[in-house]
Amino acid sequence: QTPDPQLQFDLKVADEQRIEPKDWMPEPYRRTLIRQISQHAHSEIVGMLPEGNWITRAPSLRRKAVLLAKVQDEAGHGLYLYSAAETLGASREQMIADLHSGKAKYSSIFNYPTLSWADMGAIGWLVDGAAIMNQVPLCRTSYGPYARAMVRICKEESFHQRQGYEIMMTLANGLKEQKDMAQDALNRWWWPVLMMFGPKDDESPNTAQSMQWKIKRFTNDELRQKFVDATVPQAEYLGLTIPDPDLKWNEARGHYDFGAINWDEFWEVVKGNGPCNRQRLEARQKAHAEGEWVREAALVYAKKREMRDER
Ligand code: FAQ
């Protein structure tokens, strides 16, 4: 008797075993993973742009070298993630075409501008901090290639977070003007960072099913709360103020309470109407068009080598 593939899949997931590319999986599971992993890959690639903006203006050679390395890591993360999505049958050309046509989503956070050097600190501290909070549990996600990619990515994100916090510490302990820059960056990035975790659980259409499949290990609201709880003491240590008058420790819950998120702003940014959506897509389209000759040359070269090997 042939085993029921759905049952085998369910048992594996229940037993904390990883699903691998050649295993049978339900089509909606495959589609959900392609959606999430490709969005995640696009976020890494588009996420290079806000920081790329400051590479030529980093205040010292050391800062420049570190920022360059960080942005290169993000490119690497994007590439692992596209490869992980390819193991599910997605084609890279199609994924990239969907990004460039505006069909595919990427994280809302990368549609905000980087106005000062302090934004490099705030992105590392807060955006990478949020990314780690979301991605550490993804190291245990049920799809093997995604989980394994996350292990390495998280190690690098942890270095990224520290470099950002170090920039914030330097600014917060510097001249008044520098501390003001750090505070201004925190003011602008705080709320968009809370939005990164996605809509509230009762407005998140994908969470329940993704939790059942163990793709997601925590809900959006759970991760957002963990992030706030971890970040408030870090802001206090810097001597900076989180721009939320409703933020306060709730003894009974053992968590910080925080103010209402502007979900209209979030959905506007997701729909393509954020401050930099157009600019980000145009930059990606331009880079892709200008790289055409490299892709062509690489293909011709690969073919030439193949022919040489056949002889
Ligand atoms: N932006 O039902 P849910 C980084 C969409 S970190 C835009 O809750 P789900 C590192 C969502 O796709 C950032 N869209 O969805 C870095 C869905 O639309 P769909 C990337 C968002 O998937 C740091 C709809 O709303 N990290 O890049 C956002 O269960 C510094 C309903 O939402 C990841 O992608 C948003 N913020 O939960 C790089 C982590 N939130 O697809 C450079 C992996 C939600 O149905 C510099 N992804 N939407 O049309 C995840 O964990 C999940 O996909 C969530 C969303 C938690 C993001």
XYZ file of C-alpha atoms and ligand atoms in Angstrom:
368
model
C 0.000 0.000 0.000
C 1.418 3.437 -0.962
C 1.563 5.860 1.960
C -0.719 8.912 1.840
C 1.630 11.802 0.922
C -0.421 14.408 2.806
C -0.288 12.261 5.939
C 3.471 11.760 5.561
C 3.905 15.517 5.198
C 1.741 16.275 8.253
C 3.617 13.727 10.361
C 6.976 15.132 9.345
C 5.931 18.668 10.220
C 4.452 17.505 13.542
C 7.661 15.628 14.300
C 9.817 18.728 13.638
C 11.479 17.111 10.623
C 12.436 19.368 7.736
C 10.648 19.253 4.400
C 13.223 19.000 1.606
C 12.928 20.029 -2.078
C 12.282 16.508 -3.389
C 9.656 15.671 -0.734
C 5.979 15.789 -1.584
C 4.353 18.954 -0.267
C 0.880 20.494 -0.600
C 0.709 23.079 -3.402
C -0.466 25.890 -1.068
C 2.572 25.203 1.190
C 4.863 25.515 -1.837
C 3.147 28.712 -2.972
C 3.305 30.275 0.484
C 7.005 29.547 0.724
C 7.719 30.926 -2.741
C 5.789 34.068 -1.788
C 7.533 34.577 1.539
C 11.059 33.603 0.460
C 10.952 35.673 -2.742
C 9.596 38.704 -0.840
C 12.361 38.203 1.667
C 14.975 38.018 -1.141
C 13.604 41.165 -2.776
C 13.757 42.931 0.606
C 17.446 42.146 0.930
C 18.196 43.411 -2.571
C 16.072 46.573 -2.345
C 17.380 46.945 1.218
C 20.839 47.632 -0.205
C 19.647 50.945 -1.656
C 18.948 53.099 1.437
C 22.375 52.310 2.884
C 24.109 52.321 -0.500
C 23.156 56.003 -0.541
C 25.710 56.675 2.243
C 28.707 54.592 1.171
C 30.397 57.517 -0.580
C 29.670 59.805 2.377
C 30.665 57.612 5.327
C 32.547 59.787 7.835
C 35.747 57.694 7.964
C 37.581 54.969 6.070
C 36.641 52.458 8.789
C 32.960 53.346 8.623
C 33.059 53.112 4.847
C 34.686 49.662 4.850
C 32.161 48.367 7.404
C 29.170 49.771 5.528
C 30.429 48.350 2.230
C 30.781 44.925 3.842
C 27.268 45.143 5.297
C 25.676 46.089 1.980
C 27.588 43.270 0.252
C 26.268 40.837 2.882
C 22.737 41.941 1.986
C 23.372 41.083 -1.666
C 24.597 37.666 -0.513
C 21.460 37.142 1.579
C 19.296 37.987 -1.403
C 21.157 35.431 -3.512
C 20.828 32.595 -0.954
C 17.148 33.361 -0.671
C 16.539 33.393 -4.444
C 18.328 30.023 -4.547
C 16.112 28.691 -1.743
C 13.016 29.810 -3.682
C 14.379 28.152 -6.838
C 14.433 24.790 -5.030
C 10.625 25.106 -4.930
C 10.396 25.466 -8.705
C 10.308 29.275 -8.915
C 12.391 30.780 -11.712
C 14.754 33.573 -10.836
C 13.921 35.483 -14.030
C 10.239 35.429 -13.117
C 10.834 36.490 -9.516
C 12.970 39.405 -10.647
C 10.506 40.359 -13.381
C 7.755 40.431 -10.719
C 9.848 42.711 -8.521
C 10.564 45.081 -11.404
C 6.956 45.223 -12.582
C 5.803 46.147 -9.072
C 3.823 42.907 -8.729
C 5.983 41.387 -6.001
C 6.167 42.821 -2.517
C 9.275 43.651 -0.516
C 9.553 45.012 3.004
C 7.804 48.341 3.542
C 10.773 49.638 5.550
C 13.005 50.119 2.526
C 10.683 52.743 1.078
C 11.783 55.355 3.614
C 14.619 57.788 2.847
C 18.029 57.885 4.565
C 18.440 61.573 5.311
C 21.504 61.653 7.545
C 24.471 59.514 8.576
C 22.612 58.711 11.809
C 20.167 56.738 9.666
C 22.953 54.184 9.105
C 23.027 53.725 12.869
C 19.249 53.545 13.170
C 18.937 51.038 10.309
C 21.556 48.725 11.799
C 20.184 49.012 15.322
C 16.460 48.941 14.586
C 15.902 47.474 11.100
C 18.482 44.727 11.541
C 17.303 44.307 15.134
C 13.766 43.706 13.874
C 15.061 41.458 11.096
C 16.900 39.294 13.667
C 13.826 39.044 15.887
C 11.863 37.780 12.876
C 14.622 35.613 11.384
C 16.036 33.723 14.366
C 12.801 31.700 14.632
C 12.958 31.142 10.852
C 16.145 29.092 11.456
C 13.612 26.480 12.677
C 11.167 26.958 9.825
C 9.844 23.695 8.399
C 11.354 24.049 4.896
C 14.977 22.840 4.998
C 16.686 25.153 2.447
C 15.035 28.262 3.958
C 15.959 27.238 7.515
C 19.589 26.587 6.551
C 19.909 29.887 4.670
C 18.599 31.662 7.775
C 21.322 30.269 10.045
C 24.078 31.998 8.110
C 22.028 35.111 7.448
C 21.307 35.546 11.161
C 24.998 35.425 12.040
C 25.619 38.273 9.628
C 22.555 40.224 10.763
C 23.868 40.110 14.291
C 27.081 41.830 13.150
C 24.952 44.349 11.238
C 22.914 45.143 14.330
C 26.036 45.704 16.403
C 27.607 48.010 13.842
C 24.411 50.099 13.857
C 24.247 50.240 17.636
C 27.906 51.262 17.745
C 27.180 54.186 15.393
C 24.274 55.195 17.654
C 26.499 54.987 20.758
C 29.141 57.170 19.150
C 26.568 59.780 18.135
C 24.668 59.632 21.419
C 27.892 60.209 23.370
C 29.157 62.917 21.012
C 28.378 66.603 20.536
C 24.846 67.876 21.114
C 24.385 68.086 17.318
C 25.353 64.429 16.993
C 22.990 63.313 19.756
C 20.225 65.325 18.063
C 20.933 63.521 14.781
C 20.645 60.165 16.562
C 17.354 61.199 18.191
C 15.982 62.464 14.881
C 16.841 59.141 13.198
C 15.142 57.214 16.010
C 12.066 59.445 15.675
C 11.772 58.769 11.949
C 12.534 55.018 11.974
C 10.715 53.805 15.098
C 7.174 53.507 13.751
C 8.084 52.163 10.277
C 10.230 49.518 12.031
C 7.255 48.363 14.116
C 5.331 48.013 10.834
C 7.987 45.663 9.433
C 6.495 42.801 11.466
C 3.378 42.939 9.298
C -0.292 43.603 10.060
C -1.885 42.853 13.417
C -2.640 39.166 13.915
C -6.372 39.632 13.418
C -5.667 41.331 10.076
C -2.961 38.933 8.902
C -4.508 36.533 6.395
C -1.493 34.206 6.234
C -0.407 33.774 9.850
C -2.727 30.990 11.056
C -1.924 28.646 8.172
C 1.788 29.481 8.202
C 1.931 28.731 11.940
C 0.201 25.409 11.356
C 2.777 24.490 8.708
C 5.533 25.725 11.058
C 6.747 28.147 8.413
C 6.179 30.897 10.981
C 7.009 30.090 14.608
C 5.595 33.279 16.123
C 2.827 35.601 15.028
C 3.445 39.162 13.814
C 2.214 40.678 17.097
C 4.284 38.315 19.229
C 7.463 39.265 17.392
C 6.609 42.982 17.475
C 6.154 42.768 21.261
C 9.439 40.901 21.716
C 11.167 43.591 19.649
C 9.731 46.456 21.715
C 10.651 44.708 24.974
C 14.228 44.155 23.810
C 14.723 47.611 22.296
C 13.398 49.952 25.012
C 16.337 49.255 27.384
C 18.759 49.750 24.475
C 17.278 53.205 23.814
C 17.530 54.008 27.526
C 21.189 53.007 27.528
C 21.782 55.408 24.631
C 19.936 58.161 26.500
C 17.487 58.509 23.590
C 13.699 58.761 23.774
C 11.398 56.443 21.858
C 8.818 58.681 20.125
C 5.769 57.091 21.736
C 4.042 58.840 24.668
C 2.007 55.678 25.343
C 5.043 53.475 25.821
C 5.154 52.142 29.366
C 6.040 48.999 31.271
C 3.006 46.913 32.143
C 3.834 45.030 35.315
C 0.837 42.691 35.033
C 1.645 41.634 31.456
C 5.399 41.640 31.960
C 5.706 43.579 28.682
C 5.821 47.138 27.440
C 2.518 48.609 26.265
C 2.902 50.801 23.204
C 0.832 53.271 21.178
C -1.289 52.667 18.090
C 0.484 51.992 14.794
C -0.664 53.985 11.765
C -1.885 51.079 9.630
C -3.111 53.411 6.874
C 0.465 54.522 6.356
C 1.614 50.878 6.304
C -0.882 49.830 3.612
C -0.132 52.925 1.517
C 3.574 52.017 1.542
C 2.795 48.354 0.751
C 0.595 49.474 -2.172
C 3.487 51.440 -3.661
C 2.762 54.929 -2.364
C 5.519 55.294 0.247
C 8.054 58.134 0.115
C 10.629 56.180 -1.963
C 8.768 53.277 -3.642
C 9.172 54.709 -7.150
C 12.782 55.628 -6.649
C 13.617 52.149 -5.309
C 11.993 50.323 -8.227
C 13.583 52.649 -10.762
C 17.019 52.029 -9.216
C 16.524 48.248 -9.452
C 15.231 48.411 -13.026
C 18.171 50.584 -14.072
C 20.719 48.277 -12.399
C 19.128 45.281 -14.111
C 19.164 46.928 -17.553
C 22.761 48.073 -17.120
C 23.786 44.545 -16.103
C 22.334 42.981 -19.259
C 25.729 42.748 -20.984
C 27.219 40.955 -17.953
C 24.483 38.317 -17.993
C 24.898 37.900 -21.751
C 28.666 37.572 -21.525
C 28.417 35.088 -18.638
C 26.011 32.900 -20.620
C 28.177 32.920 -23.752
C 31.233 32.114 -21.658
C 29.462 29.236 -19.900
C 28.364 27.836 -23.258
C 31.897 28.108 -24.655
C 33.316 26.203 -21.691
C 30.647 23.545 -22.035
C 31.551 23.047 -25.698
C 35.241 22.877 -24.834
C 34.534 20.213 -22.168
C 32.486 18.167 -24.632
C 35.351 17.992 -27.098
N 6.147 45.058 4.037
O -0.571 37.748 6.316
P 0.661 38.559 6.544
C 15.739 42.366 5.783
C 2.302 41.762 3.386
S 14.425 42.183 6.847
C 5.494 44.719 2.901
O 1.031 38.833 7.946
P 3.001 36.870 6.205
C 17.153 42.474 6.351
C 2.435 40.258 3.275
O 3.455 39.926 2.368
C 12.898 42.431 5.930
N 4.500 43.811 2.866
O 1.877 37.896 5.724
C 17.789 43.771 6.049
C 1.055 39.853 2.833
O 0.888 40.115 1.444
P 0.728 38.913 0.331
C 12.434 41.223 5.191
C 4.188 43.212 4.040
O 3.841 36.564 5.031
C 18.014 44.678 7.080
C 0.169 40.849 3.537
O 0.994 41.959 3.868
N 12.139 40.133 6.068
O 15.479 42.406 4.632
C 4.831 43.504 5.240
O 2.411 35.736 6.945
C 18.631 45.925 6.837
C -0.459 40.267 4.774
O 0.526 39.964 5.778
C 11.318 39.126 5.705
O 10.781 39.114 4.621
C 5.856 44.473 5.221
N 6.524 44.845 6.329
O 3.865 37.710 7.271
C 18.224 44.125 4.755
C 11.144 38.017 6.715
N 4.283 42.749 6.219
O 2.070 38.283 0.221
C 18.839 45.377 4.508
C 10.372 36.846 6.194
C 3.311 42.023 5.646
O -0.281 37.956 0.888
C 19.042 46.273 5.564
N 8.973 37.146 6.063
N 3.248 42.312 4.347
O 0.321 39.620 -0.912
C 8.079 37.017 7.085
O 8.425 36.672 8.201
C 6.629 37.285 6.761
O 6.459 37.232 5.374
C 6.100 38.648 7.311
C 4.633 38.822 6.868
C 6.148 38.617 8.853
C 6.924 39.812 6.788
